[in-house]
Short mmCIF file of C-alpha atoms in Angstrom, two decimals:
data_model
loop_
_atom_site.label_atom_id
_atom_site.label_comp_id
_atom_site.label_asym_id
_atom_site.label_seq_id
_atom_site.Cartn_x
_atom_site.Cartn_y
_atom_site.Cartn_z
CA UNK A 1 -13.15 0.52 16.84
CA UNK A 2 -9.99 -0.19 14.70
CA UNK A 3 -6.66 -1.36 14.43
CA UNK A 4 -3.95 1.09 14.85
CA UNK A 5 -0.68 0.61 13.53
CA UNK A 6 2.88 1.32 15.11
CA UNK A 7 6.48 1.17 13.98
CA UNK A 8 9.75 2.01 14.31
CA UNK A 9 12.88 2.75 12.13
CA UNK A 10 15.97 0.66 13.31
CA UNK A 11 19.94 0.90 12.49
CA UNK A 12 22.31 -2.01 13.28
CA UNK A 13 25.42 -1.18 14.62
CA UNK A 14 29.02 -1.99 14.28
CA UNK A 15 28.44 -4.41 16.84
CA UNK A 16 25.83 -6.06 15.10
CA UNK A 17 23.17 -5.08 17.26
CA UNK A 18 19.79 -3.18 16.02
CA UNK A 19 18.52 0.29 17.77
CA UNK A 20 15.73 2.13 17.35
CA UNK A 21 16.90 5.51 15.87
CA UNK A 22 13.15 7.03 14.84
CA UNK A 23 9.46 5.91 15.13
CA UNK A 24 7.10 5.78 12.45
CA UNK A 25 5.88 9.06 11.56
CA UNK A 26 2.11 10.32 12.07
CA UNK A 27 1.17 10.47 8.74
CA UNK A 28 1.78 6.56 8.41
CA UNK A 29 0.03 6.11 11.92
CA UNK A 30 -3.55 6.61 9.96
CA UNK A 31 -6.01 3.83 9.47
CA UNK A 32 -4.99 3.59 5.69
CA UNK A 33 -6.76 -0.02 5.18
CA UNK A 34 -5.87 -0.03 1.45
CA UNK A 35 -1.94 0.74 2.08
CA UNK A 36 -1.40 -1.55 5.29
CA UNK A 37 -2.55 -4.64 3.03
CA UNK A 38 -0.72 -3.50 0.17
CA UNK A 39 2.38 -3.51 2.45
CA UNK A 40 2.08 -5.31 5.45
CA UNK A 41 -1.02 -8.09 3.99
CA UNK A 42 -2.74 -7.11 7.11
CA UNK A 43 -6.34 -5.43 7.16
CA UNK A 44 -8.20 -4.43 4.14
CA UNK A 45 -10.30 -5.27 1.47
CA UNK A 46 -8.34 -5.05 -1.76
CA UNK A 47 -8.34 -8.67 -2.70
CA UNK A 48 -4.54 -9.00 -2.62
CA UNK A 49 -3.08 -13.03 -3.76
CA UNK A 50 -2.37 -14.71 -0.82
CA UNK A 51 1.43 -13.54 0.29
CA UNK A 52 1.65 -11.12 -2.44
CA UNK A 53 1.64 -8.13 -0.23
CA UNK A 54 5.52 -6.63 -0.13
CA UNK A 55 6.15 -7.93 3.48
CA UNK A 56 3.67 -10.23 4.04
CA UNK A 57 3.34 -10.30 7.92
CA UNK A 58 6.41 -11.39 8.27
CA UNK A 59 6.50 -11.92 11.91
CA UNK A 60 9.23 -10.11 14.28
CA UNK A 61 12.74 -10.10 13.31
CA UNK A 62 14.78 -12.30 16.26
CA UNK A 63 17.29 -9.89 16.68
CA UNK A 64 14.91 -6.94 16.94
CA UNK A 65 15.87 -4.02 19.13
CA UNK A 66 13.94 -3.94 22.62
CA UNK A 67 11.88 -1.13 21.74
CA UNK A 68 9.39 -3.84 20.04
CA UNK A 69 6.91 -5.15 22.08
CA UNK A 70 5.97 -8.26 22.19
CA UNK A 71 2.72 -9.23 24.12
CA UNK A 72 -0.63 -10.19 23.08
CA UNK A 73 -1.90 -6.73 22.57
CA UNK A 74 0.62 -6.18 19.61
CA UNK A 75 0.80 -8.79 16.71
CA UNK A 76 0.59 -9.11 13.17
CA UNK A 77 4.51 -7.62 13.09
CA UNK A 78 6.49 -7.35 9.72
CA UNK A 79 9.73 -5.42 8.31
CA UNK A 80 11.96 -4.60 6.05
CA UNK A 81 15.07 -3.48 5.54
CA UNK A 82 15.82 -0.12 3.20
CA UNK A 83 17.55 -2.77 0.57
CA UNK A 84 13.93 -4.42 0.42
CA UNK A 85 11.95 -1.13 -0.40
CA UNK A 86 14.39 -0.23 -2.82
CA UNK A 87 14.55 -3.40 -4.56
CA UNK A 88 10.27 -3.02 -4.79
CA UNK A 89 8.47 -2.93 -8.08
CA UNK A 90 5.90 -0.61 -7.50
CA UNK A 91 3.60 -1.00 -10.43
CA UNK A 92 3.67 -5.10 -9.93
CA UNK A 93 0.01 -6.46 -9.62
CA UNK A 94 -0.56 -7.62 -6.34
CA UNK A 95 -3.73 -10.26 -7.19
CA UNK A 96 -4.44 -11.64 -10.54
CA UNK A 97 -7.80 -9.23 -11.20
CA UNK A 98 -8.07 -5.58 -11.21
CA UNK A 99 -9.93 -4.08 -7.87
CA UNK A 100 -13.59 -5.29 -7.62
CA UNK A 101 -14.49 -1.86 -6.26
CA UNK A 102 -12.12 0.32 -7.26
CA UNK A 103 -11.81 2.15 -10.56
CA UNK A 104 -9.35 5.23 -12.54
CA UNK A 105 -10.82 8.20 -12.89
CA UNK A 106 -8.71 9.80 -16.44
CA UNK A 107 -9.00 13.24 -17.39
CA UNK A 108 -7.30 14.57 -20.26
CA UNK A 109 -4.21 15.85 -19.78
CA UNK A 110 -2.62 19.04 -21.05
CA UNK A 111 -1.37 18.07 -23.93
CA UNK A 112 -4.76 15.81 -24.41
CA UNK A 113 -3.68 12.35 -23.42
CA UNK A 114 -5.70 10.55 -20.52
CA UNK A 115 -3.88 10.97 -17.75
CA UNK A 116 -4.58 9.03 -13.97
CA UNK A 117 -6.91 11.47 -12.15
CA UNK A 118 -7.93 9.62 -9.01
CA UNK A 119 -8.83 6.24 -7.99
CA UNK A 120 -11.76 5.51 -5.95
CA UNK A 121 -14.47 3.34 -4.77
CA UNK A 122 -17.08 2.80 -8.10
CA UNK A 123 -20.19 4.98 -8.01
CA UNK A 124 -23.29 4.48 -8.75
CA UNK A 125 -23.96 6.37 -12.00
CA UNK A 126 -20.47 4.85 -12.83
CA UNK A 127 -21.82 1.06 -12.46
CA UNK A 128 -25.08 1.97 -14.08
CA UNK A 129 -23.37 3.55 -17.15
CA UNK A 130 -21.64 0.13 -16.93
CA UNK A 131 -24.21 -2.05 -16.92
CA UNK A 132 -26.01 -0.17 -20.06
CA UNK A 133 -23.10 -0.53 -22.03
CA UNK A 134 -22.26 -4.13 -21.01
CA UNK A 135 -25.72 -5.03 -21.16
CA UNK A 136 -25.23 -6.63 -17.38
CA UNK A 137 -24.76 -5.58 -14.16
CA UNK A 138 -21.06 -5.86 -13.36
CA UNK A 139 -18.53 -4.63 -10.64
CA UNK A 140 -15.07 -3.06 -12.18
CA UNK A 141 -13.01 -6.26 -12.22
CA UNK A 142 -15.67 -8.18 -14.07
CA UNK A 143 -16.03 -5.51 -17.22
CA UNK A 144 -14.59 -7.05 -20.56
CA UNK A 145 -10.83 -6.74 -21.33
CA UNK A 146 -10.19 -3.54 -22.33
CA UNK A 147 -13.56 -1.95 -20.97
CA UNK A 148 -14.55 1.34 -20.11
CA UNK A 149 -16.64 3.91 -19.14
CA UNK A 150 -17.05 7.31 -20.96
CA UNK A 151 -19.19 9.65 -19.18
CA UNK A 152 -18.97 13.83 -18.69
CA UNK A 153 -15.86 13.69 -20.34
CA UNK A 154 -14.11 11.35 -18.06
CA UNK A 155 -13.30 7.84 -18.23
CA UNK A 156 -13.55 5.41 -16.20
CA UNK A 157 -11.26 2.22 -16.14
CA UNK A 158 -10.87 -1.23 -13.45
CA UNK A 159 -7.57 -0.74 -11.74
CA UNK A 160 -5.10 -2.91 -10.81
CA UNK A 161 -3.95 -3.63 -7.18
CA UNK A 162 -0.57 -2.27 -7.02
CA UNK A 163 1.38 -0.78 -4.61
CA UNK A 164 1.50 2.77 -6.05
CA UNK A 165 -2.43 3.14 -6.45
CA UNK A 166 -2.57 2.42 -3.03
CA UNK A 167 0.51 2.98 -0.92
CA UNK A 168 2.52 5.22 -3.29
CA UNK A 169 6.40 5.44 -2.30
CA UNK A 170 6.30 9.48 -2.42
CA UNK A 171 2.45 9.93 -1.14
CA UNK A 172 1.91 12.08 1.97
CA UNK A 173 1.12 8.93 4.10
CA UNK A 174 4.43 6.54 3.45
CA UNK A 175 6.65 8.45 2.07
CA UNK A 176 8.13 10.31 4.88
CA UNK A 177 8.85 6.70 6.59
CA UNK A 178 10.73 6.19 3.41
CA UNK A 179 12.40 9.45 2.79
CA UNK A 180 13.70 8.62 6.65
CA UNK A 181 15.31 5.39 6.03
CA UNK A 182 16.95 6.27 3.18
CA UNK A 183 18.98 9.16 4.88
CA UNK A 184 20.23 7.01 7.56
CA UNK A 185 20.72 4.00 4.52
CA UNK A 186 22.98 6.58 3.28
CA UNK A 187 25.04 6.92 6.34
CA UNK A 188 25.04 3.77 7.68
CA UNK A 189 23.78 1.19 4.68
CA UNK A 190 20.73 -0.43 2.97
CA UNK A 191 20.78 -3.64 4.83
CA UNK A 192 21.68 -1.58 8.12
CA UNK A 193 18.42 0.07 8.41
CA UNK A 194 14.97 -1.72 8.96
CA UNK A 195 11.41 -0.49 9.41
CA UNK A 196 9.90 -2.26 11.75
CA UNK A 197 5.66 -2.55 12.38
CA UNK A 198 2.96 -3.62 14.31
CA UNK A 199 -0.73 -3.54 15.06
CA UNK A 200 -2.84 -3.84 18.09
#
């Protein structure tokens, strides 16, 4: 069992008033943990500050469109407004530490610098290579300043919490939802269109 998340994509009118124009597409509709918490605060495991996700279950908006539900199946709402996502630093730390599980995978690139290969949960040999070189058994976000991991010609590096590790703006998960909005922001405004969620 799991917590599914739904949304919608609203415009306000002339008239002041908010309508839904377009749910949230599938490919946000997947039980991303890593990218709700990042976004929403809700769910997860990252570690995120307290209230530093970007909009931090921010309740329902009062003058949401009727299309929202609101019972006690649904909760943990939050939105935001095009203007909002726009305004988002993506490569702000979101907690104070790098990921405790998480580390970069770099590969050489193709002119020879390291370049951001993957991120991912730590493996084993990964940890244990760690712990010889350290000379103690430590998770990612404990390794000393500067500290990593060379091993078959990759290296391995504690990664920070940020919203484009782990809800990038143009992945195949969120950025469709974004890539909505702003087409109608450009028709209609950035403060005119909001993304609405939910979970339940």
């Amino acid at each position: 069992m799991g917590t599914d998340i739904e949304g919608l994509i609203e415009v306000r009118g002339l008239d002041g008033r908010w309508a839904a124009r377009d749910w949230l597409p599938d490919c946000a509709l997947v039980r991303d943990r890593y990218a709700r918490e990042c976004l929403f605060g809700y769910g997860g495991s990252l570690g995120l500050d307290r209230g530093r996700a970007l909009f931090d279950q921010r309740g329902k908006p009062d003058d949401v469109s009727g299309d929202v539900p609101d019972d006690e199946i649904n909760h943990s709402h939050s939105y935001a407004t095009w203007a909002e996502v726009v305004a988002v630093d993506w490569d702000a730390p979101l907690a104070d530490r790098p990921s405790w599980m998480h580390i970069g995978e770099w590969r050489p690139g193709p002119h020879g610098e390291l370049v951001l290969h993957d991120v991912y949960r730590a493996p084993t040999e990964v940890l244990d290579a760690a712990e010889e070189l350290f000379g103690e058994d430590l998770m990612p976000h404990e390794w000393p300043e500067g500290g990593e991991v060379h091993l078959d010609g990759v290296v391995y590096r504690p990664v920070d919490i940020t919203p484009r590790v782990f809800a990038p703006p143009d992945g195949d998960r969120w950025g469709p939802a974004w890539a909505v909005m702003r087409e109608l922001a450009a028709v209609h405004g950035d403060e005119n269109v909001r993304l609405v969620v939910w979970f339940g």
